[in-house]
mmCIF file of C-alpha atoms in Angstrom:
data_model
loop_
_atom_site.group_PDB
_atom_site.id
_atom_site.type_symbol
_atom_site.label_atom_id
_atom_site.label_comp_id
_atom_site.label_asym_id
_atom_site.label_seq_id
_atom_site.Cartn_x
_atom_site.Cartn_y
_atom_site.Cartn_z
ATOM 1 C CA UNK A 1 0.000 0.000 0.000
ATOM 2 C CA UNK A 2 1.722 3.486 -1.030
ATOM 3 C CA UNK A 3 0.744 5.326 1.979
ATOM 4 C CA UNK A 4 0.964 2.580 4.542
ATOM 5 C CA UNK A 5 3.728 5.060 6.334
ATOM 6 C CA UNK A 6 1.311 7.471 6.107
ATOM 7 C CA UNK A 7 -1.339 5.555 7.712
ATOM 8 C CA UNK A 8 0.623 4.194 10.714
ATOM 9 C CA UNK A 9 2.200 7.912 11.348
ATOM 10 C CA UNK A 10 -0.067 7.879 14.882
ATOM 11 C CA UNK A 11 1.778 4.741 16.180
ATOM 12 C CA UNK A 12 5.213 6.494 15.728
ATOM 13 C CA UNK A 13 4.259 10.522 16.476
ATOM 14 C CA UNK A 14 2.796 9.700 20.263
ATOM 15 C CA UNK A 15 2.709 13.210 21.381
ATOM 16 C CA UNK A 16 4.731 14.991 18.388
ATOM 17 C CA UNK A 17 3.107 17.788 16.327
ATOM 18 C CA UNK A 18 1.513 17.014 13.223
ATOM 19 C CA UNK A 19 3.685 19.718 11.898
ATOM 20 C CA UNK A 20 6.864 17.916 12.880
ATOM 21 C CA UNK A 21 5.217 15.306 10.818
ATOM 22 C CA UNK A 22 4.463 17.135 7.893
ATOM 23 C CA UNK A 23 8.108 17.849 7.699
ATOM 24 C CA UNK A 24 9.425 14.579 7.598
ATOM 25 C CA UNK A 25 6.885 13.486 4.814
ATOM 26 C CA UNK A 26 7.586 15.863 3.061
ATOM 27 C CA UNK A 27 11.515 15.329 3.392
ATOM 28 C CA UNK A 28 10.535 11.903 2.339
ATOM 29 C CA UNK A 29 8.303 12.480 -0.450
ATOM 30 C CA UNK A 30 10.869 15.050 -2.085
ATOM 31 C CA UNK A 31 13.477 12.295 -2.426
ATOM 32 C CA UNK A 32 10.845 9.900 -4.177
ATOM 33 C CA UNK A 33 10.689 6.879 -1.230
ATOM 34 C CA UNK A 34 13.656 5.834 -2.820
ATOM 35 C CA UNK A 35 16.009 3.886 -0.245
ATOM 36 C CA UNK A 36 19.091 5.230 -2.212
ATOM 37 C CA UNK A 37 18.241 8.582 -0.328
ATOM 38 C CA UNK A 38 18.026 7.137 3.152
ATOM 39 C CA UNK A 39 21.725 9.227 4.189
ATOM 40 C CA UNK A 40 20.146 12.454 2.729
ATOM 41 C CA UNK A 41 16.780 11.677 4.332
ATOM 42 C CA UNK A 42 18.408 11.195 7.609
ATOM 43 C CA UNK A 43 20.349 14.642 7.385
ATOM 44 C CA UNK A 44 17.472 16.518 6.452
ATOM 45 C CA UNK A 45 15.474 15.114 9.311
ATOM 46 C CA UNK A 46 18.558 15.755 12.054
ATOM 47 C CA UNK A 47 18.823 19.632 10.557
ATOM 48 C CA UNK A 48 14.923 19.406 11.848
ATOM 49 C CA UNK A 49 15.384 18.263 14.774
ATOM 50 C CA UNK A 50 18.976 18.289 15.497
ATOM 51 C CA UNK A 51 19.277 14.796 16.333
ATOM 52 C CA UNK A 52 17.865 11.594 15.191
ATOM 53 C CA UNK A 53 14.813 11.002 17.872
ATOM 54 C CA UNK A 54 14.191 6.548 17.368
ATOM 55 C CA UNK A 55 10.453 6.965 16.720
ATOM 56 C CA UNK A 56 11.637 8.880 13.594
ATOM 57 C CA UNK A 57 13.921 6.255 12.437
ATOM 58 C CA UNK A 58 11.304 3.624 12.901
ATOM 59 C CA UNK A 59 8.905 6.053 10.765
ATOM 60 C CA UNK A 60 11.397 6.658 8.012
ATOM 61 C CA UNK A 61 12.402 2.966 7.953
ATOM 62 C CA UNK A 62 8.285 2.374 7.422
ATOM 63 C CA UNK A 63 7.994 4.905 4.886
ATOM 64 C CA UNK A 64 11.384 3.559 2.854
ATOM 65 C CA UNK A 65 10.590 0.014 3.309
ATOM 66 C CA UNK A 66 13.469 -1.042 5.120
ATOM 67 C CA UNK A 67 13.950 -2.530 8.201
ATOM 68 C CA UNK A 68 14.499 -0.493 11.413
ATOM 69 C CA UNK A 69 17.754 -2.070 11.862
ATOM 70 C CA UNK A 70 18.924 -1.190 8.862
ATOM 71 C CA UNK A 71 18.104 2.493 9.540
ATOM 72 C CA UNK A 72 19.604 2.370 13.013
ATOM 73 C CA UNK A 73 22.755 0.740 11.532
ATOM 74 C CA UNK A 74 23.550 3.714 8.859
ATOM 75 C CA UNK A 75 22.268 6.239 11.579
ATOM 76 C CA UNK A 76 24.781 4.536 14.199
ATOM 77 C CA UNK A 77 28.015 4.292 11.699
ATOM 78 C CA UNK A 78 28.414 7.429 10.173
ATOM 79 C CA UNK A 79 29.562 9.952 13.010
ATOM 80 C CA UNK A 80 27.509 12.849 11.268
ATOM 81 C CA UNK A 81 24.273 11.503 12.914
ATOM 82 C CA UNK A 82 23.479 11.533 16.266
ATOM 83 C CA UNK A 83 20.642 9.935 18.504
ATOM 84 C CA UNK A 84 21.257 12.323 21.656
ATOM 85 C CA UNK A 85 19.898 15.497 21.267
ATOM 86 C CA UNK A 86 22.267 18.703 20.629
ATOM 87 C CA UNK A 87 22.277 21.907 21.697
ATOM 88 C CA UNK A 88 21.375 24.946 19.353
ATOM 89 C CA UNK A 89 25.108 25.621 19.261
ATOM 90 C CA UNK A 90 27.260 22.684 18.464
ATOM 91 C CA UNK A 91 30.643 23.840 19.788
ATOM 92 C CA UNK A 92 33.201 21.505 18.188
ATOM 93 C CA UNK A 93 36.888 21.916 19.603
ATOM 94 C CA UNK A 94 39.821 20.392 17.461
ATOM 95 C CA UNK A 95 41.860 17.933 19.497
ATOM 96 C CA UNK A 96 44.211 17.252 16.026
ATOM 97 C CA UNK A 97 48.064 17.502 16.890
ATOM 98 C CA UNK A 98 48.712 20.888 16.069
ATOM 99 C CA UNK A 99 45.349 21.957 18.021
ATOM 100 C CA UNK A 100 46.407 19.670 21.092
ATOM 101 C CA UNK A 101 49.991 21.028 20.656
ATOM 102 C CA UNK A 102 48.893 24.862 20.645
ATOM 103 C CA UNK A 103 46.568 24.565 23.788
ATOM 104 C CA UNK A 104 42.849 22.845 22.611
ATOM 105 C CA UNK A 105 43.018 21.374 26.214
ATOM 106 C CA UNK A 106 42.423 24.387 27.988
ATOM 107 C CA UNK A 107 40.234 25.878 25.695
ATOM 108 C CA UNK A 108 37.585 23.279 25.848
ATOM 109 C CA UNK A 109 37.905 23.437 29.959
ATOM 110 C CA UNK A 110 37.082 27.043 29.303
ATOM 111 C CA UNK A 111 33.827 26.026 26.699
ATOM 112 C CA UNK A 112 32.842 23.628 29.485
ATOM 113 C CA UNK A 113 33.219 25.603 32.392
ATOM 114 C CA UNK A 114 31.665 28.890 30.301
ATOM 115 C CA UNK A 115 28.443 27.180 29.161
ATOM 116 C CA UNK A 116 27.969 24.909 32.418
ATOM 117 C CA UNK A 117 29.488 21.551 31.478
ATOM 118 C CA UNK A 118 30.536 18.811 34.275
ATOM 119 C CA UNK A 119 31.635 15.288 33.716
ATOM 120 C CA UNK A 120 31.544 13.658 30.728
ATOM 121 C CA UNK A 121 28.135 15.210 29.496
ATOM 122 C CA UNK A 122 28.561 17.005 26.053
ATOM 123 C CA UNK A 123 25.021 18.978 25.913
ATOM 124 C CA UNK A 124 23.399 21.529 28.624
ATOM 125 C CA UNK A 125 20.088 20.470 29.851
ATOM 126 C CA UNK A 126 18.061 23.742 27.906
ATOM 127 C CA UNK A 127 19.834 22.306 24.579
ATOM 128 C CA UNK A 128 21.598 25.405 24.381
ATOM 129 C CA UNK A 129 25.344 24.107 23.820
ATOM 130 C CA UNK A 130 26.674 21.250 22.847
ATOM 131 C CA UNK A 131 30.209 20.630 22.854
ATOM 132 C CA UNK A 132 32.367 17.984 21.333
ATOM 133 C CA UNK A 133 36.043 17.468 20.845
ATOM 134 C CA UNK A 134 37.140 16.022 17.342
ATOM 135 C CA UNK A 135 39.780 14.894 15.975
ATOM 136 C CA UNK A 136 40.556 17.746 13.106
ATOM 137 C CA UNK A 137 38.386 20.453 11.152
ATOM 138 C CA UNK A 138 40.838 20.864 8.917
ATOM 139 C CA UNK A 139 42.357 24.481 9.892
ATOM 140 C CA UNK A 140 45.780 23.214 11.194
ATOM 141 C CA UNK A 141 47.419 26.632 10.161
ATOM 142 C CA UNK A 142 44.952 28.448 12.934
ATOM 143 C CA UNK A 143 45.561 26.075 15.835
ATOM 144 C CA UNK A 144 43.764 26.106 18.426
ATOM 145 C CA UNK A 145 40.525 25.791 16.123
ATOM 146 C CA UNK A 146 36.849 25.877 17.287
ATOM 147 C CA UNK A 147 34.219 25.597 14.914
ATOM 148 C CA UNK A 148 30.624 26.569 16.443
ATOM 149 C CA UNK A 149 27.948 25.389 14.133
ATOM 150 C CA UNK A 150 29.615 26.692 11.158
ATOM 151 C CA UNK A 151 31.833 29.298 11.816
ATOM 152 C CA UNK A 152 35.474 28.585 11.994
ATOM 153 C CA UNK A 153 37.387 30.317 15.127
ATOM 154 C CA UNK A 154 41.464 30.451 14.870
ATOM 155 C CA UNK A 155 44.166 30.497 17.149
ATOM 156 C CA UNK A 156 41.505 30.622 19.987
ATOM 157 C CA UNK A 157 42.621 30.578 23.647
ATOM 158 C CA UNK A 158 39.657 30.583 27.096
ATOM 159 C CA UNK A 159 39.921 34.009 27.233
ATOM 160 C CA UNK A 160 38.806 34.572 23.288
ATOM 161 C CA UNK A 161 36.411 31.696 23.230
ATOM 162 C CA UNK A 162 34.764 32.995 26.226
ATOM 163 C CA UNK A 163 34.481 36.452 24.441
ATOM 164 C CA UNK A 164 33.178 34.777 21.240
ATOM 165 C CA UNK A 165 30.842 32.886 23.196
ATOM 166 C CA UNK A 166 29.281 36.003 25.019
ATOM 167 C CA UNK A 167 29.159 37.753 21.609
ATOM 168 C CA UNK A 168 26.848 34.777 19.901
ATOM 169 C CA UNK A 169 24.279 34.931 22.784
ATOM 170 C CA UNK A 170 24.547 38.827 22.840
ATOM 171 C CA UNK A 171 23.111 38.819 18.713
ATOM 172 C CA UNK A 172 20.637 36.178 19.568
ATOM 173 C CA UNK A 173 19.539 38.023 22.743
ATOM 174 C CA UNK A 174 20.463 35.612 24.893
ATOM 175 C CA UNK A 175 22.546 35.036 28.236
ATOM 176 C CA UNK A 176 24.064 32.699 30.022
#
């Protein structure tokens, strides 16, 4: 049945909006069903909802015709997706040798301690920050490199993250 995904939508979206709904359809629809697109499905759908939530999975698995595992297994390998939830900011510090090297250590202790951070947790509870060290973005050249969401930051050190930090949530009208 072509809209069997459609019709079983209720047993996946407990409690989600039918807009949030609408949205995944029609990420879905625009790429034809077609299980070729599952990767670019899945990226459209964590851009909505910055993370991969497993009722969604399940749906899009449904709607492609594949099984859930399979969906789980592509959303699990590739380290683009994730099934936690991230912060509006995604704070990503480079941990690459020349970023290690030039200080990345205490610059993500800085991040951390700036945005509320303890342990081993990587995302504030009001999804406002998530941070994550990776191995390189790529910037070697301007080590110690932090990229938040998509904006590169060079040669960065606590007291200039910190600064950059206040001046994102200053032009959103935010504080922290």
């Amino acid at each position: 049945m072509a809209n069997s995904a459609v019709v079983e939508k209720d047993k996946f979206f407990k409690g989600s909006s039918c807009r949030s709904f609408e949205k995944i359809n029609e990420v879905i629809e625009r790429h034809g069903k077609k299980q070729a697109a599952l990767i670019p499905i899945l990226q459209e759908v964590q851009d909505e909802y910055r993370y991969l939530p497993e009722e969604i999975l399940t749906y899009v698995a449904t709607a492609l015709n594949l099984s859930p595992a399979t969906v789980y297994g592509v959303a699990t390998f590739y380290a683009q997706f994730s099934l936690e939830p991230k912060g509006k900011y995604v704070i990503k510090v480079c941990d690459g040798t020349a970023c290690h090297v030039r200080g990345s250590n205490p610059v993500r202790d800085a991040i951390r301690k700036r945005v509320g951070l303890n342990g081993e947790k990587q995302t504030t509870n009001d999804l406002r920050f998530t941070v994550e060290t990776v191995s390189c973005l790529g910037a070697c050249g301007l080590a110690p490199v932090v990229m938040i969401n998509d904006q590169i930051y060079g040669q960065m050190t606590a007291d200039a993250i910190n600064i950059i930090i206040d001046k994102v949530l200053e032009e959103e009208g935010e504080t922290c």
